[in-house]
Short mmCIF file of C-alpha atoms and ligand atoms in Angstrom, two decimals:
data_model
loop_
_atom_site.label_atom_id
_atom_site.label_comp_id
_atom_site.label_asym_id
_atom_site.label_seq_id
_atom_site.Cartn_x
_atom_site.Cartn_y
_atom_site.Cartn_z
CA MET R 1 25.90 -3.91 0.19
CA THR R 2 22.62 -5.57 -0.30
CA THR R 3 19.04 -4.49 1.22
CA ARG R 4 16.75 -6.96 2.62
CA ARG R 5 13.28 -6.49 4.00
CA GLN R 6 12.35 -8.17 7.23
CA THR R 7 9.00 -8.37 8.80
CA PHE R 8 8.29 -8.70 12.35
CA ARG R 9 4.89 -9.02 14.04
CA LEU R 10 4.12 -6.28 16.62
CA TYR R 11 2.26 -6.87 19.97
CA PRO R 12 1.08 -3.74 21.17
CA ASN R 13 -0.99 -3.56 24.48
CA LYS R 14 -4.30 -1.86 24.58
CA THR R 15 -3.24 1.76 25.04
CA GLN R 16 -0.25 1.30 22.59
CA GLU R 17 -2.73 -0.01 20.08
CA ASN R 18 -4.95 2.83 20.53
CA GLN R 19 -1.72 5.10 19.93
CA LEU R 20 -1.02 3.25 16.69
CA PHE R 21 -4.71 3.54 15.57
CA GLU R 22 -4.69 7.33 16.22
CA ALA R 23 -1.29 7.82 14.23
CA ARG R 24 -2.57 5.74 11.35
CA ARG R 25 -5.67 7.70 11.32
CA ASN R 26 -3.72 10.89 10.95
CA HIS R 27 -1.58 9.52 8.45
CA ALA R 28 -4.52 8.53 6.39
CA TYR R 29 -6.16 12.05 6.85
CA LEU R 30 -2.98 13.49 5.53
CA TYR R 31 -3.04 11.18 2.51
CA ASN R 32 -6.41 12.22 1.72
CA ALA R 33 -5.53 16.02 2.24
CA CYS R 34 -2.91 15.83 -0.22
CA VAL R 35 -5.14 14.08 -2.82
CA ALA R 36 -7.68 16.56 -2.29
CA HIS R 37 -5.35 19.38 -2.60
CA ARG R 38 -4.00 18.07 -5.91
CA ARG R 39 -7.59 17.57 -7.34
CA TYR R 40 -8.59 20.97 -6.15
CA GLU R 41 -5.60 22.71 -7.63
CA TRP R 42 -6.18 20.76 -11.00
CA ARG R 43 -9.88 21.61 -11.23
CA ALA R 44 -9.71 25.19 -10.14
CA ASN R 45 -6.27 26.37 -11.70
CA LYS R 46 -5.20 23.46 -14.06
CA LYS R 47 -2.13 23.22 -11.89
CA ILE R 48 -0.12 20.14 -11.14
CA VAL R 49 0.90 20.18 -7.57
CA THR R 50 4.43 18.69 -6.87
CA TYR R 51 5.82 16.60 -4.19
CA LEU R 52 7.99 19.43 -3.00
CA GLU R 53 5.23 22.21 -2.78
CA GLN R 54 3.20 19.83 -0.57
CA GLN R 55 6.13 18.87 1.46
CA ASN R 56 6.88 22.69 2.03
CA CYS R 57 3.35 23.13 3.24
CA LEU R 58 3.77 20.71 6.06
CA PRO R 59 5.06 22.90 8.71
CA ALA R 60 2.26 25.46 8.22
CA PHE R 61 -0.10 22.37 8.06
CA LYS R 62 1.16 21.10 11.47
CA LYS R 63 0.65 24.66 12.94
CA GLU R 64 -2.85 24.88 11.68
CA TRP R 65 -3.63 21.16 12.58
CA VAL R 66 -2.12 20.62 16.01
CA GLU R 67 -2.92 17.04 16.16
CA PHE R 68 -0.45 16.25 13.49
CA ALA R 69 2.45 18.12 15.41
CA TYR R 70 3.58 15.32 17.42
CA LEU R 71 4.15 13.04 14.34
CA HIS R 72 7.70 12.57 13.01
CA SER R 73 8.32 14.99 10.26
CA GLN R 74 10.04 12.47 8.01
CA SER R 75 7.21 10.09 8.25
CA LEU R 76 4.73 12.74 7.49
CA GLN R 77 6.82 13.49 4.26
CA ALA R 78 6.89 9.66 3.60
CA THR R 79 3.15 9.78 3.58
CA VAL R 80 2.99 12.82 1.32
CA LYS R 81 5.64 10.87 -0.99
CA ARG R 82 3.11 8.06 -1.13
CA VAL R 83 0.57 10.36 -2.74
CA ASP R 84 3.41 11.58 -4.91
CA LEU R 85 4.23 7.92 -6.08
CA ALA R 86 0.64 7.08 -6.77
CA TYR R 87 0.31 10.18 -8.98
CA GLY R 88 3.59 9.28 -10.63
CA ALA R 89 2.13 5.86 -11.72
CA PHE R 90 -0.96 7.63 -12.72
CA PHE R 91 0.88 10.00 -15.16
CA GLN R 92 2.84 7.09 -16.51
CA GLY R 93 -0.35 5.36 -17.28
CA LEU R 94 0.34 2.44 -14.94
CA ARG R 95 -2.51 3.10 -12.59
CA GLY R 96 -5.62 4.93 -12.27
CA LEU R 97 -6.17 8.32 -10.70
CA PRO R 98 -5.43 8.10 -6.97
CA ARG R 99 -8.55 7.90 -4.88
CA PHE R 100 -9.20 8.81 -1.42
CA LYS R 101 -8.39 6.03 0.85
CA SER R 102 -10.68 4.57 3.57
CA ILE R 103 -9.39 5.18 6.87
CA ARG R 104 -10.61 1.69 7.94
CA ASN R 105 -8.43 0.05 5.41
CA TYR R 106 -5.33 2.49 5.45
CA SER R 107 -2.27 0.30 5.72
CA GLY R 108 0.25 2.32 7.91
CA TRP R 109 3.18 4.63 7.67
CA SER R 110 6.83 4.67 7.17
CA TYR R 111 10.08 6.08 8.80
CA PRO R 112 12.14 6.68 5.65
CA ALA R 113 15.46 7.00 7.41
CA LYS R 114 17.31 6.17 10.58
CA SER R 115 15.83 8.99 12.85
CA GLY R 116 12.73 8.63 14.72
CA TRP R 117 12.64 5.11 15.73
CA LYS R 118 14.96 2.45 17.06
CA VAL R 119 15.15 -1.38 16.83
CA ASN R 120 16.38 -3.32 19.64
CA SER R 121 16.92 -6.75 18.01
CA ASN R 122 19.44 -8.97 16.81
CA GLY R 123 17.23 -10.36 14.14
CA LYS R 124 15.28 -12.52 16.41
CA HIS R 125 12.40 -10.94 18.22
CA GLY R 126 13.06 -7.78 20.31
CA SER R 127 11.34 -4.63 20.36
CA VAL R 128 10.86 -1.40 18.29
CA THR R 129 10.69 2.09 19.74
CA LEU R 130 8.80 5.00 18.06
CA ASN R 131 9.99 8.22 19.46
CA ASP R 132 7.19 10.24 18.09
CA LEU R 133 4.42 8.15 19.85
CA ASP R 134 6.79 7.55 22.73
CA ILE R 135 5.98 3.93 22.76
CA THR R 136 8.22 0.56 22.68
CA LEU R 137 6.44 -2.21 21.12
CA LYS R 138 7.28 -5.90 21.54
CA MET R 139 7.96 -7.60 18.25
CA ARG R 140 8.51 -11.38 17.31
CA GLY R 141 9.77 -12.97 14.29
CA GLN R 142 13.08 -14.00 12.98
CA ALA R 143 15.20 -12.50 10.20
CA LYS R 144 16.78 -14.67 7.60
CA GLN R 145 19.70 -12.10 7.49
CA TRP R 146 20.20 -9.13 9.60
CA GLY R 147 22.40 -6.07 9.46
CA ASN R 148 21.92 -2.38 9.84
CA PRO R 149 18.38 -1.20 10.19
CA THR R 150 17.60 1.66 7.81
CA THR R 151 13.94 2.12 7.24
CA LEU R 152 10.80 1.07 8.97
CA THR R 153 7.27 0.79 7.90
CA ILE R 154 4.44 0.25 10.34
CA VAL R 155 1.88 -2.07 8.65
CA TYR R 156 -1.79 -2.66 9.95
CA LYS R 157 -3.69 -5.61 8.29
CA PRO R 158 -7.26 -5.09 9.11
CA SER R 159 -8.49 -8.53 7.98
CA ARG R 160 -6.47 -9.94 10.70
CA ASN R 161 -6.41 -7.24 13.07
CA GLN R 162 -2.61 -7.44 13.49
CA TRP R 163 0.30 -5.04 13.36
CA PHE R 164 3.63 -5.58 11.74
CA ALA R 165 6.78 -3.89 11.52
CA SER R 166 8.59 -4.07 8.18
CA ILE R 167 12.21 -3.24 8.44
CA THR R 168 14.97 -2.73 5.64
CA VAL R 169 18.33 -3.63 6.62
CA ASP R 170 21.62 -3.25 4.90
CA ILE R 171 23.68 -6.23 4.79
CA PRO R 172 27.29 -5.88 4.53
CA ALA R 173 28.70 -6.81 1.01
CA PHE R 174 29.08 -10.14 0.09
CA GLU R 175 32.72 -11.37 0.82
CA CYS R 176 33.87 -13.84 -1.65
CA LYS R 177 34.84 -16.77 0.43
CA PHE R 178 36.62 -18.41 -2.36
CA CYS R 179 39.39 -15.88 -2.20
CA GLU R 180 40.05 -16.63 1.46
CA GLN R 181 40.63 -20.00 2.59
CA SER R 182 37.37 -21.82 2.84
CA ASN R 183 35.98 -25.17 2.91
CA LEU R 184 33.66 -24.43 0.02
CA SER R 185 34.34 -27.11 -2.72
CA TYR R 186 33.25 -26.28 -6.27
CA GLU R 187 33.12 -29.94 -6.91
CA SER R 188 29.68 -30.34 -5.33
CA ILE R 189 27.55 -29.47 -8.31
CA VAL R 190 23.82 -30.20 -8.65
CA ALA R 191 21.72 -30.01 -11.65
CA PHE R 192 18.03 -29.40 -11.13
CA ASP R 193 14.93 -29.01 -12.94
CA LEU R 194 11.46 -27.84 -11.77
CA GLY R 195 8.50 -29.95 -12.96
CA THR R 196 4.89 -30.43 -12.23
CA GLU R 197 4.56 -33.96 -11.57
CA THR R 198 7.88 -34.12 -9.36
CA ALA R 199 8.33 -30.67 -8.09
CA ILE R 200 12.00 -30.54 -8.40
CA THR R 201 14.48 -33.32 -9.88
CA LEU R 202 18.11 -33.09 -8.73
CA TYR R 203 21.18 -34.91 -10.19
CA ASP R 204 24.59 -34.69 -8.49
CA GLY R 205 26.60 -36.91 -10.77
CA GLU R 206 25.76 -39.97 -8.63
CA LYS R 207 22.24 -40.14 -7.68
CA PHE R 208 18.89 -38.44 -8.65
CA THR R 209 16.56 -37.03 -5.84
CA GLU R 210 13.11 -36.26 -6.60
CA ILE R 211 11.19 -33.96 -4.45
CA GLU R 212 7.51 -34.60 -4.66
CA ASN R 213 4.97 -31.79 -5.23
CA PRO R 214 3.11 -30.92 -2.01
CA ARG R 215 -0.56 -31.63 -2.35
CA PHE R 216 -2.01 -29.24 0.15
CA THR R 217 -3.03 -26.79 -2.28
CA GLN R 218 -5.40 -29.18 -4.21
CA LYS R 219 -6.98 -30.25 -0.95
CA ALA R 220 -7.52 -26.60 0.12
CA GLU R 221 -8.55 -25.68 -3.35
CA GLN R 222 -11.70 -27.77 -3.12
CA GLU R 223 -12.54 -26.53 0.16
CA ILE R 224 -12.09 -22.91 -1.37
CA LYS R 225 -14.29 -23.89 -4.32
CA GLN R 226 -17.08 -24.88 -1.83
CA LYS R 227 -16.76 -21.88 0.28
CA SER R 228 -16.93 -19.61 -2.69
CA LYS R 229 -20.06 -21.39 -3.82
CA ALA R 230 -21.63 -20.62 -0.54
CA LEU R 231 -20.59 -17.04 -0.70
CA ARG R 232 -22.18 -16.47 -4.12
CA ARG R 233 -25.46 -17.44 -2.48
CA LYS R 234 -25.20 -14.57 -0.03
CA THR R 235 -25.82 -10.97 -0.29
CA ALA R 236 -22.84 -9.23 -1.84
CA PRO R 237 -22.36 -5.58 -1.58
CA ASN R 238 -23.31 -3.51 -4.70
CA LYS R 239 -22.50 0.09 -4.84
CA ASN R 240 -24.90 0.85 -7.71
CA LYS R 241 -27.86 -0.55 -6.04
CA LYS R 242 -26.61 0.69 -2.53
CA VAL R 243 -26.78 -2.81 -1.05
CA LYS R 244 -24.52 -3.51 1.90
CA GLY R 245 -22.98 -6.97 2.11
CA SER R 246 -24.68 -9.19 4.63
CA ARG R 247 -23.17 -10.40 7.69
CA ARG R 248 -23.21 -13.97 6.37
CA TRP R 249 -21.43 -12.83 3.26
CA LYS R 250 -18.74 -11.07 5.25
CA LYS R 251 -18.30 -14.06 7.46
CA ALA R 252 -18.08 -16.38 4.42
CA ARG R 253 -15.54 -14.06 2.63
CA LYS R 254 -13.58 -14.04 5.71
CA GLN R 255 -13.23 -17.83 6.05
CA ILE R 256 -12.17 -18.10 2.49
CA SER R 257 -9.48 -15.49 2.95
CA LYS R 258 -8.20 -17.42 5.96
CA LEU R 259 -7.80 -20.47 3.80
CA GLN R 260 -6.13 -18.80 1.05
CA ARG R 261 -3.80 -17.33 3.61
CA LYS R 262 -3.15 -20.61 5.21
CA VAL R 263 -2.26 -22.13 1.76
CA SER R 264 0.19 -19.37 0.84
CA SER R 265 2.11 -19.63 4.24
CA GLN R 266 2.15 -23.48 3.80
CA ARG R 267 3.62 -23.02 0.51
CA LEU R 268 6.16 -20.64 1.57
CA ASP R 269 7.09 -22.79 4.10
CA TRP R 270 7.63 -25.69 2.12
CA GLN R 271 9.49 -23.54 -0.58
CA HIS R 272 12.01 -22.50 2.25
CA LYS R 273 12.61 -25.88 3.56
CA VAL R 274 13.26 -27.30 0.27
CA THR R 275 15.66 -24.60 -0.99
CA SER R 276 17.52 -24.35 2.12
CA ASP R 277 18.19 -28.05 2.01
CA ILE R 278 19.49 -27.78 -1.52
CA ALA R 279 21.66 -24.78 -0.87
CA SER R 280 23.17 -26.51 2.16
CA ARG R 281 24.22 -29.66 0.30
CA TYR R 282 25.72 -28.13 -2.84
CA ASP R 283 27.93 -25.16 -3.87
CA ILE R 284 27.05 -25.01 -7.56
CA GLY R 285 23.41 -25.25 -8.79
CA VAL R 286 22.71 -25.67 -12.48
CA THR R 287 19.32 -25.10 -14.12
CA GLU R 288 17.89 -24.01 -17.39
CA GLN R 289 16.34 -20.63 -18.18
CA LEU R 290 12.77 -20.64 -17.21
CA ASN R 291 10.07 -19.38 -19.42
CA THR R 292 7.16 -19.25 -16.79
CA LYS R 293 5.29 -16.61 -18.71
CA GLY R 294 5.22 -18.78 -21.71
CA MET R 295 4.44 -21.84 -19.79
CA THR R 296 1.57 -20.24 -17.95
CA ARG R 297 0.27 -18.70 -21.01
CA LYS R 298 -3.54 -19.57 -21.77
CA ALA R 299 -3.95 -22.13 -24.37
CA LYS R 300 -4.51 -20.96 -27.96
CA LYS R 301 -8.35 -20.43 -28.89
CA GLY R 302 -9.83 -23.59 -30.06
CA SER R 303 -6.89 -25.65 -28.98
CA LYS R 304 -7.80 -29.30 -28.06
CA ARG R 305 -5.42 -29.02 -25.18
CA LYS R 306 -6.98 -26.46 -23.53
CA LYS R 307 -7.99 -28.33 -20.40
CA GLN R 308 -4.72 -29.86 -20.35
CA LYS R 309 -2.91 -26.76 -20.39
CA ALA R 310 -5.15 -25.04 -17.77
CA GLY R 311 -4.28 -27.93 -15.39
CA LEU R 312 -0.72 -27.73 -16.06
CA ASN R 313 -0.63 -23.83 -15.51
CA LYS R 314 -2.30 -24.28 -12.23
CA SER R 315 0.31 -26.78 -11.12
CA ILE R 316 3.06 -24.55 -12.29
CA LEU R 317 1.52 -21.57 -10.41
CA ALA R 318 0.86 -23.75 -7.36
CA VAL R 319 4.44 -24.66 -6.94
CA GLY R 320 5.66 -21.19 -7.72
CA PHE R 321 8.28 -21.88 -10.23
CA GLY R 322 9.97 -18.50 -10.21
CA ALA R 323 9.94 -18.14 -6.65
CA LEU R 324 11.58 -21.62 -6.07
CA ASN R 325 14.35 -20.65 -8.41
CA GLN R 326 15.14 -17.42 -6.90
CA MET R 327 15.35 -18.81 -3.51
CA ILE R 328 17.82 -21.29 -4.43
CA ALA R 329 19.77 -18.66 -6.22
CA TYR R 330 20.04 -16.41 -3.43
CA LYS R 331 20.62 -19.10 -0.79
CA ILE R 332 23.34 -20.75 -2.57
CA GLU R 333 25.02 -17.45 -3.46
CA GLN R 334 24.69 -16.28 0.25
CA LYS R 335 27.00 -18.98 1.18
CA GLY R 336 29.64 -17.87 -1.69
CA GLY R 337 28.43 -20.61 -4.22
CA LEU R 338 26.90 -19.84 -7.46
CA LEU R 339 24.05 -20.65 -9.66
CA LEU R 340 24.43 -21.43 -13.31
CA THR R 341 21.61 -20.84 -15.89
CA LEU R 342 22.03 -22.79 -19.06
CA PRO R 343 20.59 -21.39 -22.39
CA THR R 344 17.64 -23.64 -22.94
CA LYS R 345 17.55 -23.01 -26.75
CA GLN R 346 21.04 -24.07 -27.34
CA ILE R 347 21.34 -27.12 -25.04
CA LYS R 348 17.77 -28.45 -25.18
CA PRO R 349 18.12 -30.58 -22.23
CA SER R 350 14.75 -32.10 -22.35
CA GLN R 351 15.29 -33.28 -26.02
CA ARG R 352 18.89 -34.47 -25.86
CA CYS R 353 19.98 -37.98 -25.09
CA PRO R 354 22.40 -37.73 -21.96
CA LYS R 355 24.40 -40.74 -23.32
CA CYS R 356 25.02 -39.89 -27.16
CA GLY R 357 23.84 -36.22 -27.45
CA VAL R 358 21.30 -36.92 -30.06
CA VAL R 359 18.49 -34.57 -30.12
CA HIS R 360 15.04 -35.86 -30.51
CA LYS R 361 12.35 -33.54 -31.58
CA HIS R 362 9.38 -35.53 -30.33
CA TRP R 363 10.86 -35.66 -26.84
CA ALA R 364 9.81 -32.12 -26.47
CA GLU R 365 6.18 -33.06 -26.06
CA LEU R 366 4.89 -33.07 -22.71
CA SER R 367 3.03 -36.32 -23.21
CA ASN R 368 6.38 -38.06 -23.66
CA ARG R 369 7.10 -38.93 -20.01
CA TYR R 370 9.65 -41.69 -20.71
CA HIS R 371 12.32 -41.44 -23.23
CA ILE R 372 14.05 -44.03 -25.29
CA CYS R 373 16.97 -43.05 -27.51
CA ASP R 374 16.55 -44.69 -30.86
CA ALA R 375 20.41 -43.95 -31.47
CA CYS R 376 21.91 -45.60 -28.61
CA GLY R 377 19.08 -47.45 -26.90
CA PHE R 378 19.38 -45.28 -23.59
CA GLU R 379 16.35 -45.29 -21.49
CA ILE R 380 15.45 -42.67 -18.93
CA PRO R 381 12.32 -40.78 -17.59
CA ARG R 382 12.00 -37.38 -19.08
CA ASP R 383 12.75 -35.23 -15.96
CA LYS R 384 15.95 -37.32 -15.11
CA GLY R 385 17.27 -37.17 -18.46
CA SER R 386 17.08 -33.37 -18.60
CA VAL R 387 18.87 -32.67 -15.40
CA MET R 388 21.50 -35.43 -16.33
CA VAL R 389 22.27 -33.46 -19.60
CA MET R 390 22.68 -30.27 -17.63
CA TYR R 391 24.97 -31.89 -15.14
CA ASN R 392 26.93 -33.25 -18.09
CA VAL R 393 27.13 -29.88 -19.76
CA VAL R 394 28.67 -28.02 -16.98
CA THR R 395 31.27 -30.91 -16.14
CA ASN R 396 32.08 -31.04 -19.95
CA GLN R 397 30.85 -34.52 -20.18
CA GLN R 398 28.08 -34.19 -22.61
CA PRO R 399 28.39 -35.80 -25.98
CA GLY R 400 27.14 -33.84 -28.84
CA LEU R 401 27.97 -30.34 -27.38
CA GLY R 402 31.24 -28.80 -27.91
CA THR R 403 32.99 -27.16 -25.00
CA SER R 404 32.53 -23.81 -27.04
CA LEU R 405 29.35 -23.46 -25.52
CA VAL R 406 30.58 -23.50 -21.88
CA ASP R 407 33.50 -21.31 -22.73
CA CYS R 408 31.41 -18.55 -24.72
CA GLY R 409 30.03 -17.03 -21.49
CA CYS R 410 26.51 -18.09 -22.03
CA LEU R 411 26.57 -19.41 -18.61
CA SER R 412 25.93 -16.82 -16.09
CA SER R 413 25.02 -16.77 -12.40
CA THR R 414 21.51 -15.19 -11.88
CA ASN R 415 21.54 -13.03 -9.08
CA LEU R 416 18.70 -11.20 -7.62
CA THR R 417 20.20 -7.85 -7.52
CA GLY R 418 21.25 -8.14 -11.33
CA LYS R 419 24.84 -8.03 -10.59
CA ARG R 420 27.14 -11.03 -10.99
CA LYS R 421 29.42 -11.95 -8.31
CA HIS R 422 31.12 -14.56 -10.23
CA THR R 423 31.44 -14.59 -13.78
CA GLY R 424 30.33 -17.96 -14.23
CA SER R 425 32.14 -19.35 -17.36
CA MET R 426 33.59 -22.69 -16.83
CA ARG R 427 37.06 -21.64 -17.83
CA GLN R 428 37.03 -19.24 -14.81
CA LEU R 429 35.85 -21.76 -12.51
CA GLY R 430 38.56 -24.13 -13.66
CA GLN R 431 40.99 -21.18 -13.06
CA MET R 432 40.01 -20.69 -9.43
CA LYS R 433 39.95 -24.40 -8.76
CA ARG R 434 43.53 -24.44 -10.08
CA GLN R 435 44.63 -21.32 -7.85
CA LYS R 436 43.03 -22.96 -4.97
CA SER R 437 44.71 -26.30 -5.30
CA SER R 438 48.24 -24.66 -6.08
CA ARG R 439 47.86 -22.43 -3.10
CA LYS R 440 47.19 -25.57 -0.89
CA SER R 441 50.23 -27.48 -2.38
CA ASP R 442 52.78 -24.57 -2.02
CA GLY R 443 51.49 -23.08 1.02
CA ASP R 444 51.93 -19.86 -0.83
CA LEU R 445 49.60 -17.40 0.84
CA GLU R 446 51.28 -14.14 -0.15
CA THR R 447 50.01 -13.80 -3.63
CA PRO R 448 46.27 -13.76 -3.58
CA PRO R 449 44.52 -15.34 -6.47
CA VAL R 450 43.36 -12.87 -9.18
CA PHE R 451 39.63 -13.08 -8.99
CA THR R 452 37.44 -11.19 -11.27
CA ALA R 453 34.19 -10.38 -9.53
CA GLY R 454 32.21 -8.66 -12.29
ZN1 ZN N 501 21.28 -41.89 -27.18
#
């Protein structure tokens, strides 16, 4: 069973919106009341208030403050829980002391279980009913995957003046299509590498495909820069001097955030398109371990390549390497395929000659865009060379690397949930293939293949 979060936009009418605002206000009051309670108890009695104590206060609280009485009890508990989580993070040293939240910017409230609300949708558009407010809201949006709805969070975004329903759904456990008869063929393998010049380079044993980096970020970036410059000339709010932000300042800030939002949704759209396309065409994806953290680290102090590194960092972040990899992984695994992650350190795909297997240390430098092997004379552009090595490794065709590496279990399917659906060693893959083909030839369907899903 996997859980996924789906977001739909809500379209309340005027009276409904007023009801939503009222409920949000009440939840914000409750949140602040809980923070105040904790602060008071600490100051007066040096006592740490627990979640349970506050939760047990709720019935009495509702009797006193009748305007809260109509709200769903579990959703009130969820708001109390938010305070508890904020304090939990504070006690662990992860966050600062929880503050009072401005009612104007309060985000919303949750229904933590299945009661108190109902979704009427099959994953595309539909409506959601909130029992405590006694309203049914129209919603629009399309879920990538739909299942059994379990929790609901109502979110308000003040900057956009829009309402959203964030619904988590339980999706039935992945069924290994391989065990049944399916048309998945583990012969369609693709090796891919993420780069900065070419966003993705693919190799499927026959041809290379290069997916260009979208340039919309650079264009928008210039615009954002200009607008930020204009913003700096306007009166910004300053709490110490008790200056409020000017109207022009607010307006300029709004324009900037609108642009940033546009870029991020463009990027997301592009990522989804590209990754869906790859996942639909291939059953096995092969890539190398990514170290985006190291890649995006700032250049060392005094390094001559500071500027270069900054530019590289920017384009790495712009494409969103981690996000791309994860998307390909979950999309491929959703249809029953698998993603193999090769250990970069052992294989060194960017330093190894795909033809003869000799490792050239100087190939590792990023300035070397085109590789010529001095052992066998093979020529190939850098990105293409490394995907070719990766492809060769999984298909056991790479000279210079024994099969021991492939069999040792270094290969593993990266999965978002951290569990492995297929143990991705090549030997097991081979077994699966054999079982499949023997099943086909004998027509023997009575003994299901032994399949280890680890
Ligand atoms: Zn060579």
